[in-house]
Amino acid sequence: MVAGSQAQRDVITQSHVGGSTKGKVQPSTISPARTGSKSSDDALNTDRESYLPRGTWHKMYVVITYTPKRCRYDPNEPLQFSTWLNILFAFAGCFTVANLYYSHPILNLLARDFKISDHEASYIPTLAQAGYAVGLFLLNPPGDLLRRRPFILILVWLTATLWIGLCVTTNFKLFLALTFLTGLTTVTPQLMMPLVGDLAPKERKATALSIVVSGLLLGMLVARLLSGVVALYIGWRYIYWIAFGLQYLILILLWLFMPDYPSTNPQPDWQRTVEAYPPLLWDIVLLIIRHPVLAYACLIGMFNSAAFTSFWTTLTFLLAGPPYHYDSLVIGLFALIGIGAMSWGPVFARTVMDKHQPMFGVIIGASINLVGCIVGTFVSRHNVAGPIIQAALGDIGLQTSQIGNRTGIYAVEPLKRNRVNTAYMLGVFFGQLMGTGVGNAVYARGGWLHSGAVNIAFVVVSLLICFVKGPHESGWFGWGGGWDMRVRQEKQQQQQQQERKDEKGGRKPGMSEVLPGNKGTAKDANERDTV
């Protein structure tokens, strides 16, 4: 089935994505096929019939992945990416990410009801983050090969269905296992980001992505606040039932309104898709090995995230115990402190990051985080101002360092931004996993001062990594080019000249890489801003 000409490849692509029926989205990343094929619904149903066994699961799959007429892709009559659709993606991302954080302010209540220690209760957020990290590595890269709409819908359905077990089980080990599995399938926001980059028109791409990113950040805050309030008044089980209802609401809304869109690297059949999958995973490792900027960003993100997560999980035990004895509502209200970070990020990016090297933002963010950790560690046992200051500075510092890291890594291999993003997010969530596990273990043995000292050590290590390699050094170590953090105009001019040379040499920036079974398919990778 490998095409021997562009026309044949177009036919394969068209039939693979099911695109000749009316759709509603302005394509921005690939050149749609111009040759005819069967209607999208017929082609899609035929494709399903060919590889799925008949039965209950087959019928369920067909229902979940069915595409209503309003959502079908059609390059001939596209409509603009709407504000409503943008808000829908932000809403879905917000309450999907929230699944990872509902347990944070109620760990003491979970420990009491399951009759376990505080340290054992800390396994719950640890396994949620571990599952998310595994999902990032295994489920995010296939987004380069598969159509995102059915892939996302299936994952949301799996999350919602498995979540029922968390609502009803009284077995702690089963609760842990389901927490891991739901964390694994909760990677849909990282699949939505590239899709938003594909759907949004060029002039609105940055705005569209910023709205979804704000939704993700809001999810972390809303989860802690909602969980604390609900647990106080009607019990912690109800927050899990609310989360279950929200997941099925997201599934219904996405099923009704999420547009279908072609794969950016379509394969001619499922056999070729399976063959292309292992190289995608291995390429994530190769990207880290080839690019020092990406490797150091992963390490810096890991240690900063470890300090951030360690603080928020151990904070529950500090505020619930002496001298504070706060209830779950007050503990949940601490999440509101993070709203400052949401407004800080865009302002900092516009006023500082555009004029300085990415490493400058990373150093500033880690320094802010370090100040917060020091204040929180030595003040929090005596005055509530300590955790308040650490929460505010920690959120701002993490946001600032992430802006710097993302700015730096997005210059690495634009044709593989989805995998670059996966590598970085794996580093971040391994850091969260480490922070939750190590921080809670140290807190259980030595208390707040000891866990705070570990947080300080995490941030100091991230700062030391920043100074291993200068902002202009192309190798792994050294300070070639000096430590001038300002953006150099001549460097930008050289980059522009190199891009012009590449275009004259016949290689356009938008030409896709060659994957197994995908010879010569074009895409405009520079139009995608995977976050």
Coordinates of C-alpha atoms in Angstrom, one line a residue:
M1 CA 0.0 0.0 0.0
V2 CA 3.0 2.3 -0.1
A3 CA 2.2 5.0 -2.7
G4 CA 4.5 5.6 -5.6
S5 CA 3.4 9.1 -6.5
Q6 CA 2.1 12.2 -4.8
A7 CA -1.4 11.6 -6.2
Q8 CA -1.5 8.1 -4.7
R9 CA -0.2 9.4 -1.4
D10 CA -2.9 12.0 -1.4
V11 CA -5.6 9.3 -1.9
I12 CA -4.2 7.2 0.9
T13 CA -4.0 10.2 3.2
Q14 CA -7.6 11.3 2.3
S15 CA -9.0 7.8 2.9
H16 CA -7.0 7.4 6.1
V17 CA -8.4 10.6 7.7
G18 CA -11.8 10.3 6.1
G19 CA -12.0 13.7 4.4
S20 CA -14.6 14.5 1.8
T21 CA -17.6 15.4 3.9
K22 CA -18.2 18.9 5.2
G23 CA -16.1 20.1 8.1
K24 CA -15.6 23.2 10.2
V25 CA -12.0 23.8 10.8
Q26 CA -9.4 25.9 9.1
P27 CA -6.4 23.7 8.4
S28 CA -3.0 25.2 9.1
T29 CA -0.4 22.5 9.1
I30 CA -0.7 20.1 6.2
S31 CA -1.8 20.3 2.6
P32 CA -5.0 18.3 2.3
A33 CA -5.6 15.8 -0.5
R34 CA -7.2 17.2 -3.6
T35 CA -8.3 13.9 -5.0
G36 CA -11.6 12.3 -4.3
S37 CA -12.4 9.3 -2.2
K38 CA -15.3 7.7 -0.4
S39 CA -17.3 9.8 2.0
S40 CA -15.6 10.2 5.4
D41 CA -18.2 8.3 7.3
D42 CA -18.1 5.3 4.9
A43 CA -14.3 5.3 4.8
L44 CA -14.1 5.5 8.5
N45 CA -16.7 2.7 9.1
T46 CA -15.0 0.5 6.6
D47 CA -11.6 1.1 8.3
R48 CA -13.2 0.1 11.7
E49 CA -14.8 -3.0 10.3
S50 CA -11.5 -4.2 8.9
Y51 CA -9.5 -4.5 12.1
L52 CA -12.0 -4.8 15.0
P53 CA -13.7 -8.0 16.0
R54 CA -17.5 -7.9 16.2
G55 CA -19.2 -7.8 19.5
T56 CA -19.9 -5.5 22.4
W57 CA -16.5 -3.8 22.4
H58 CA -16.7 -3.3 18.7
K59 CA -20.1 -1.6 19.0
M60 CA -18.9 0.6 21.8
Y61 CA -15.8 1.6 19.9
V62 CA -17.8 2.6 16.9
V63 CA -20.2 4.7 19.0
I64 CA -17.4 6.5 20.8
T65 CA -15.3 7.2 17.7
Y66 CA -18.3 8.1 15.5
T67 CA -17.9 11.6 14.0
P68 CA -21.1 13.8 13.8
K69 CA -21.5 15.6 10.4
R70 CA -20.7 19.0 11.9
C71 CA -17.3 17.7 13.1
R72 CA -16.1 15.9 9.9
Y73 CA -13.0 17.2 8.2
D74 CA -13.4 18.8 4.8
P75 CA -10.6 20.8 3.2
N76 CA -13.1 22.3 0.6
E77 CA -15.4 24.1 3.1
P78 CA -13.5 24.8 6.2
L79 CA -14.8 27.2 9.0
Q80 CA -12.7 29.2 11.4
F81 CA -11.5 27.9 14.7
S82 CA -14.1 29.4 17.1
T83 CA -13.7 30.9 20.5
W84 CA -16.2 28.4 21.8
L85 CA -14.1 25.5 20.6
N86 CA -11.1 27.1 22.2
I87 CA -12.9 27.4 25.6
L88 CA -14.0 23.8 25.3
F89 CA -10.4 22.6 25.0
A90 CA -9.5 24.7 28.0
F91 CA -12.4 23.3 30.0
A92 CA -11.5 19.7 29.1
G93 CA -7.8 20.3 29.9
C94 CA -8.7 22.0 33.2
F95 CA -10.8 19.2 34.6
T96 CA -8.7 16.4 33.1
V97 CA -5.5 17.6 34.8
A98 CA -7.5 18.2 38.0
N99 CA -7.7 14.4 38.3
L100 CA -4.1 14.3 39.4
Y101 CA -4.5 16.8 42.2
Y102 CA -7.9 16.1 44.0
S103 CA -6.1 14.0 46.6
H104 CA -3.5 16.6 47.7
P105 CA -5.5 18.5 50.3
I106 CA -7.4 15.5 51.6
L107 CA -4.5 13.0 52.2
N108 CA -5.2 13.1 56.0
L109 CA -8.8 12.2 55.4
L110 CA -7.8 9.4 53.1
A111 CA -5.4 8.1 55.7
R112 CA -8.1 8.1 58.3
D113 CA -10.8 6.3 56.3
F114 CA -8.4 3.7 54.8
K115 CA -6.8 3.2 58.3
I116 CA -3.3 3.8 57.0
S117 CA -0.4 6.1 57.9
D118 CA 0.2 9.5 56.5
H119 CA 3.2 8.2 54.6
E120 CA 1.1 5.4 53.0
A121 CA -1.5 8.0 52.0
S122 CA 1.3 9.9 50.1
Y123 CA 1.4 6.9 47.7
I124 CA -1.8 8.1 46.2
P125 CA -0.5 11.3 44.5
T126 CA 2.8 9.5 43.8
L127 CA 1.1 6.8 41.8
A128 CA -1.1 9.3 40.0
Q129 CA 1.9 11.2 38.8
A130 CA 3.8 7.9 38.0
G131 CA 0.9 6.8 35.8
Y132 CA 0.8 10.2 34.1
A133 CA 4.6 10.0 33.4
V134 CA 4.1 6.5 31.9
G135 CA 1.2 7.7 29.8
L136 CA 3.2 10.6 28.5
F137 CA 5.9 8.3 27.3
L138 CA 3.7 5.6 25.8
L139 CA 0.5 7.4 24.7
N140 CA 1.7 10.9 23.7
P141 CA 4.1 10.1 20.8
P142 CA 1.4 8.2 18.8
G143 CA -0.3 11.6 18.5
D144 CA 2.1 12.1 15.6
L145 CA 0.6 9.1 13.8
L146 CA -3.1 8.8 14.7
R147 CA -6.1 10.9 14.2
R148 CA -6.5 12.8 17.5
R149 CA -10.3 12.9 17.8
P150 CA -10.9 9.1 18.2
F151 CA -7.7 8.7 20.2
I152 CA -8.6 11.4 22.7
L153 CA -12.2 10.2 23.0
I154 CA -11.1 6.7 23.8
L155 CA -8.7 7.9 26.5
V156 CA -11.3 10.1 28.1
W157 CA -13.8 7.3 28.1
L158 CA -11.3 4.9 29.7
T159 CA -10.5 7.5 32.4
A160 CA -14.1 8.1 33.2
T161 CA -15.0 4.4 33.4
L162 CA -12.0 3.4 35.5
W163 CA -12.8 6.4 37.8
I164 CA -16.0 4.6 39.1
G165 CA -13.7 2.2 41.0
L166 CA -12.1 5.1 42.9
C167 CA -15.6 6.3 43.9
V168 CA -16.7 3.0 45.4
T169 CA -13.7 0.8 46.5
T170 CA -12.8 0.4 50.2
N171 CA -9.7 -1.6 49.4
F172 CA -6.6 0.7 49.6
K173 CA -4.5 -1.5 47.2
L174 CA -7.2 -1.4 44.6
F175 CA -7.5 2.3 45.1
L176 CA -3.8 2.7 44.4
A177 CA -3.9 0.5 41.3
L178 CA -6.9 2.5 39.9
T179 CA -5.1 5.8 40.7
F180 CA -2.2 4.7 38.6
L181 CA -4.3 3.6 35.7
T182 CA -6.4 6.8 35.6
G183 CA -3.2 8.8 35.8
L184 CA -1.9 6.9 32.8
T185 CA -5.0 7.7 30.7
T186 CA -5.1 11.3 31.8
V187 CA -2.6 12.5 29.2
T188 CA -5.3 13.9 26.9
P189 CA -4.4 17.6 27.5
Q190 CA -0.9 16.9 26.0
L191 CA -2.7 15.5 22.9
M192 CA -5.0 18.4 22.7
M193 CA -2.2 21.0 22.7
P194 CA -0.8 19.9 19.3
L195 CA -4.3 19.6 18.0
V196 CA -5.1 23.2 19.0
G197 CA -1.9 24.3 17.2
D198 CA -3.1 22.5 14.1
L199 CA -6.7 23.9 14.2
A200 CA -6.1 27.5 15.1
P201 CA -5.3 30.0 12.3
K202 CA -1.8 31.4 12.3
E203 CA -2.8 34.9 13.5
R204 CA -4.6 33.4 16.6
K205 CA -2.3 30.5 17.4
A206 CA -0.5 32.0 20.3
T207 CA -3.8 33.3 21.9
A208 CA -5.5 29.9 21.4
L209 CA -2.6 28.0 23.0
S210 CA -2.4 30.5 26.0
I211 CA -6.1 29.9 26.7
V212 CA -5.6 26.2 26.9
V213 CA -2.5 26.5 29.0
S214 CA -4.4 28.8 31.4
G215 CA -7.0 26.0 31.7
L216 CA -4.3 23.5 32.6
L217 CA -2.9 25.8 35.3
L218 CA -6.4 26.5 36.6
G219 CA -7.1 22.8 36.9
M220 CA -4.3 22.4 39.4
L221 CA -5.8 25.2 41.6
V222 CA -9.5 24.2 41.1
A223 CA -8.8 20.6 42.1
R224 CA -7.2 21.5 45.4
L225 CA -9.9 24.1 46.2
L226 CA -12.9 22.0 45.2
S227 CA -11.5 19.0 46.9
G228 CA -11.0 20.8 50.2
V229 CA -14.5 22.4 50.2
V230 CA -16.4 19.3 49.2
A231 CA -14.5 17.0 51.6
L232 CA -15.2 19.4 54.5
Y233 CA -19.0 19.6 54.0
I234 CA -20.1 16.3 52.5
G235 CA -17.1 13.9 52.6
W236 CA -14.1 13.2 50.3
R237 CA -15.9 10.4 48.4
Y238 CA -18.2 13.1 46.8
I239 CA -15.3 14.9 45.2
Y240 CA -14.5 11.7 43.4
W241 CA -18.1 11.4 42.2
I242 CA -18.0 15.0 41.0
A243 CA -14.8 14.2 39.1
F244 CA -16.5 11.2 37.6
G245 CA -19.4 13.3 36.4
L246 CA -17.1 15.9 35.0
Q247 CA -15.2 13.3 33.0
Y248 CA -18.3 12.1 31.3
L249 CA -19.4 15.7 30.7
I250 CA -16.1 16.3 28.9
L251 CA -16.6 13.1 26.9
I252 CA -20.0 14.2 25.7
L253 CA -18.9 17.7 24.9
L254 CA -15.9 16.5 23.0
W255 CA -17.9 13.9 21.1
L256 CA -20.4 16.6 20.1
F257 CA -18.0 19.4 19.1
M258 CA -14.4 18.3 18.8
P259 CA -13.5 18.4 15.1
D260 CA -11.9 15.5 13.3
Y261 CA -8.5 16.3 11.8
P262 CA -6.0 14.3 9.7
S263 CA -2.9 12.8 11.3
T264 CA 0.2 14.9 10.7
N265 CA 2.1 11.7 9.8
P266 CA -0.6 9.4 8.4
Q267 CA 0.2 5.7 7.8
P268 CA -1.4 3.7 5.0
D269 CA -2.6 1.0 7.3
W270 CA -2.6 -0.2 10.9
Q271 CA 0.4 -2.5 10.3
R272 CA 2.5 0.4 9.2
T273 CA 1.3 2.5 12.2
V274 CA 2.4 -0.3 14.6
E275 CA 5.8 -0.5 12.8
A276 CA 6.3 3.3 13.2
Y277 CA 5.5 3.4 16.9
P278 CA 8.7 1.9 18.4
P279 CA 11.0 4.3 16.5
L280 CA 8.9 7.2 17.8
L281 CA 9.6 6.1 21.4
W282 CA 13.3 5.6 20.8
D283 CA 13.6 8.9 19.1
I284 CA 12.6 10.6 22.4
V285 CA 15.8 9.2 24.0
L286 CA 17.9 10.2 21.0
L287 CA 16.6 13.7 21.1
I288 CA 17.8 14.1 24.7
I289 CA 21.2 12.6 23.8
R290 CA 21.7 14.8 20.7
H291 CA 20.7 18.1 22.3
P292 CA 22.3 19.5 25.5
V293 CA 19.6 22.2 25.7
L294 CA 16.9 19.6 25.9
A295 CA 18.8 17.4 28.3
Y296 CA 19.5 20.2 30.8
A297 CA 15.9 21.5 30.5
C298 CA 14.7 18.1 31.5
L299 CA 17.0 18.0 34.5
I300 CA 16.2 21.6 35.6
G301 CA 12.5 21.0 35.2
M302 CA 12.7 17.7 37.1
F303 CA 14.4 19.3 40.2
N304 CA 12.2 22.4 40.3
S305 CA 9.1 20.3 40.0
A306 CA 10.3 18.0 42.7
A307 CA 10.6 20.9 45.2
F308 CA 7.2 22.3 44.1
T309 CA 5.3 19.0 44.5
S310 CA 7.1 18.0 47.7
F311 CA 5.9 21.3 49.3
W312 CA 2.3 21.0 48.2
T313 CA 1.9 17.4 49.4
T314 CA 3.6 17.8 52.8
L315 CA 1.8 21.1 53.3
T316 CA -1.4 19.2 53.9
F317 CA 0.1 17.4 56.9
L318 CA 1.7 20.6 58.3
L319 CA -1.5 22.6 58.2
A320 CA -3.7 19.8 59.5
G321 CA -1.4 19.3 62.6
P322 CA 0.0 21.5 65.3
P323 CA 0.1 24.5 65.6
Y324 CA -2.5 25.2 62.9
H325 CA -5.1 22.4 63.0
Y326 CA -6.8 23.7 59.8
D327 CA -9.6 21.8 58.3
S328 CA -9.7 20.7 54.6
L329 CA -11.5 23.8 53.5
V330 CA -8.8 26.2 54.7
I331 CA -6.1 23.9 53.3
G332 CA -7.9 23.9 50.0
L333 CA -8.0 27.7 50.0
F334 CA -4.2 27.8 49.9
A335 CA -4.5 26.8 46.2
L336 CA -5.9 30.3 45.5
I337 CA -2.4 31.7 46.1
G338 CA -1.3 30.2 42.8
I339 CA -3.5 32.5 40.8
G340 CA -0.7 35.1 40.9
A341 CA 1.5 32.7 38.9
M342 CA -1.2 32.6 36.1
S343 CA -1.0 36.4 35.6
W344 CA 2.7 36.6 36.1
G345 CA 3.7 34.3 33.3
P346 CA 2.4 36.2 30.3
V347 CA 3.6 39.5 31.6
F348 CA 7.1 38.1 32.3
A349 CA 7.3 36.5 28.9
R350 CA 6.3 39.8 27.1
T351 CA 8.5 42.1 29.1
V352 CA 11.6 40.0 29.8
M353 CA 11.9 36.8 27.9
D354 CA 11.6 38.3 24.4
K355 CA 14.7 40.4 25.1
H356 CA 16.9 37.8 26.9
Q357 CA 18.2 34.3 26.5
P358 CA 16.0 31.4 27.7
M359 CA 18.5 30.5 30.4
F360 CA 17.9 33.9 32.0
G361 CA 14.3 33.1 32.7
V362 CA 15.3 29.7 34.1
I363 CA 17.8 31.2 36.5
I364 CA 15.4 33.9 37.6
G365 CA 12.6 31.3 38.2
A366 CA 14.9 29.0 40.2
S367 CA 16.2 31.9 42.3
I368 CA 12.6 33.0 43.2
N369 CA 11.8 29.4 44.0
L370 CA 14.9 29.1 46.3
V371 CA 13.9 32.2 48.3
G372 CA 10.4 30.8 48.8
C373 CA 11.8 27.4 50.0
I374 CA 14.1 29.1 52.5
V375 CA 11.4 31.3 53.9
G376 CA 8.9 28.5 54.0
T377 CA 11.2 26.0 55.7
F378 CA 12.3 28.2 58.6
V379 CA 9.1 30.3 59.1
S380 CA 6.2 27.9 58.5
R381 CA 6.4 26.0 61.8
H382 CA 5.8 29.3 63.7
N383 CA 3.8 31.6 61.4
V384 CA 1.3 31.0 58.6
A385 CA 3.1 33.7 56.6
G386 CA 5.8 31.0 55.9
P387 CA 3.6 28.6 53.8
I388 CA 1.8 31.6 52.2
I389 CA 5.1 33.1 51.0
Q390 CA 6.5 29.8 49.8
A391 CA 3.3 28.9 47.9
A392 CA 3.3 32.3 46.1
L393 CA 7.0 32.3 45.3
G394 CA 7.0 28.6 44.4
D395 CA 4.2 29.0 41.9
I396 CA 5.8 32.1 40.3
G397 CA 9.3 30.5 40.2
L398 CA 8.1 27.3 38.6
Q399 CA 6.1 29.2 36.0
T400 CA 9.1 31.5 35.2
S401 CA 11.5 28.6 34.8
Q402 CA 9.1 26.7 32.6
I403 CA 8.7 29.7 30.3
G404 CA 12.5 29.8 29.9
N405 CA 12.8 26.0 29.4
R406 CA 10.1 25.8 26.9
T407 CA 11.4 28.8 24.9
G408 CA 14.8 27.1 24.7
I409 CA 13.6 23.6 23.7
Y410 CA 11.2 24.7 21.0
A411 CA 14.2 25.7 18.9
V412 CA 15.2 22.0 18.9
E413 CA 14.2 20.1 15.8
P414 CA 10.9 21.8 14.9
L415 CA 9.8 18.8 12.9
K416 CA 9.7 16.7 16.1
R417 CA 8.2 19.2 18.6
N418 CA 5.7 16.6 19.9
R419 CA 8.5 14.3 20.9
V420 CA 10.6 17.2 22.3
N421 CA 7.6 18.2 24.4
T422 CA 7.2 14.6 25.6
A423 CA 10.8 14.4 26.7
Y424 CA 10.5 17.6 28.7
M425 CA 7.2 16.7 30.3
L426 CA 8.6 13.3 31.3
G427 CA 11.4 15.2 33.1
V428 CA 8.9 17.4 34.8
F429 CA 6.7 14.5 36.0
F430 CA 9.5 12.4 37.1
G431 CA 10.4 15.3 39.2
Q432 CA 6.9 15.5 40.6
L433 CA 7.1 11.8 41.3
M434 CA 10.4 12.2 43.1
G435 CA 9.2 15.2 45.1
T436 CA 6.1 13.4 46.3
G437 CA 7.9 10.2 47.2
V438 CA 11.1 11.6 48.7
G439 CA 9.4 14.7 50.3
N440 CA 6.8 12.6 52.1
A441 CA 9.2 10.0 53.2
V442 CA 11.5 12.6 54.7
Y443 CA 8.6 14.4 56.3
A444 CA 7.4 11.2 57.9
R445 CA 10.8 10.6 59.5
G446 CA 12.0 14.1 60.3
G447 CA 9.1 16.6 60.0
W448 CA 8.8 19.9 58.2
L449 CA 12.4 21.1 58.6
H450 CA 13.9 18.0 57.1
S451 CA 11.5 18.0 54.1
G452 CA 12.1 21.7 53.6
A453 CA 15.8 21.1 53.6
V454 CA 15.3 18.5 50.8
N455 CA 13.3 21.1 48.8
I456 CA 16.1 23.6 49.2
A457 CA 18.6 21.0 47.9
F458 CA 16.4 20.3 44.9
V459 CA 16.3 23.9 43.8
V460 CA 20.1 24.4 44.5
V461 CA 20.8 21.5 42.2
S462 CA 18.6 23.0 39.4
L463 CA 20.5 26.3 39.8
L464 CA 23.9 24.6 39.6
I465 CA 22.8 22.9 36.4
C466 CA 22.1 26.3 34.9
F467 CA 25.7 27.2 35.2
V468 CA 27.2 24.1 33.7
K469 CA 26.6 25.4 30.1
G470 CA 26.6 29.0 29.0
P471 CA 23.7 30.5 27.0
H472 CA 25.7 30.6 23.8
E473 CA 27.7 27.4 24.2
S474 CA 26.7 24.7 21.7
G475 CA 28.5 21.8 23.5
W476 CA 27.6 20.0 26.7
F477 CA 30.0 22.0 28.9
G478 CA 31.6 25.4 28.9
W479 CA 30.9 29.1 28.5
G480 CA 31.7 29.7 24.9
G481 CA 30.4 33.1 23.7
G482 CA 30.2 34.4 27.3
W483 CA 27.3 34.9 29.7
D484 CA 25.6 37.8 28.0
M485 CA 21.9 37.0 28.6
R486 CA 20.6 39.6 26.1
V487 CA 19.3 38.3 22.8
R488 CA 21.9 39.0 20.1
Q489 CA 20.7 40.6 17.0
E490 CA 23.5 39.2 14.9
K491 CA 22.6 35.7 16.0
Q492 CA 19.0 36.2 14.8
Q493 CA 20.3 37.5 11.5
Q494 CA 22.5 34.4 11.0
Q495 CA 19.6 32.2 11.7
Q496 CA 17.5 34.0 9.2
Q497 CA 20.3 33.7 6.6
Q498 CA 20.5 30.0 7.3
E499 CA 16.8 29.6 6.8
R500 CA 17.0 31.4 3.5
K501 CA 19.8 29.1 2.4
D502 CA 17.8 26.0 3.3
E503 CA 14.9 27.3 1.2
K504 CA 17.2 27.9 -1.8
G505 CA 18.6 24.4 -1.3
G506 CA 15.1 23.0 -1.9
R507 CA 14.3 22.0 1.7
K508 CA 11.4 23.9 3.0
P509 CA 11.0 24.2 6.8
G510 CA 7.6 22.5 6.6
M511 CA 8.7 19.2 5.0
S512 CA 8.0 16.3 7.3
E513 CA 10.4 13.7 8.4
V514 CA 10.2 10.2 6.9
L515 CA 8.5 7.6 9.0
P516 CA 7.9 3.9 8.2
G517 CA 5.1 3.8 5.7
N518 CA 5.0 7.6 5.3
K519 CA 7.3 8.4 2.5
G520 CA 7.3 12.0 1.5
T521 CA 4.1 13.2 3.2
A522 CA 4.3 17.0 3.7
K523 CA 3.4 19.0 6.8
D524 CA 4.2 22.5 8.0
A525 CA 5.9 21.7 11.3
N526 CA 6.8 25.3 11.9
E527 CA 3.1 26.2 12.2
R528 CA 2.7 23.8 15.2
D529 CA 3.4 25.1 18.7
T530 CA 3.2 22.0 20.8
V531 CA 3.1 23.0 24.5

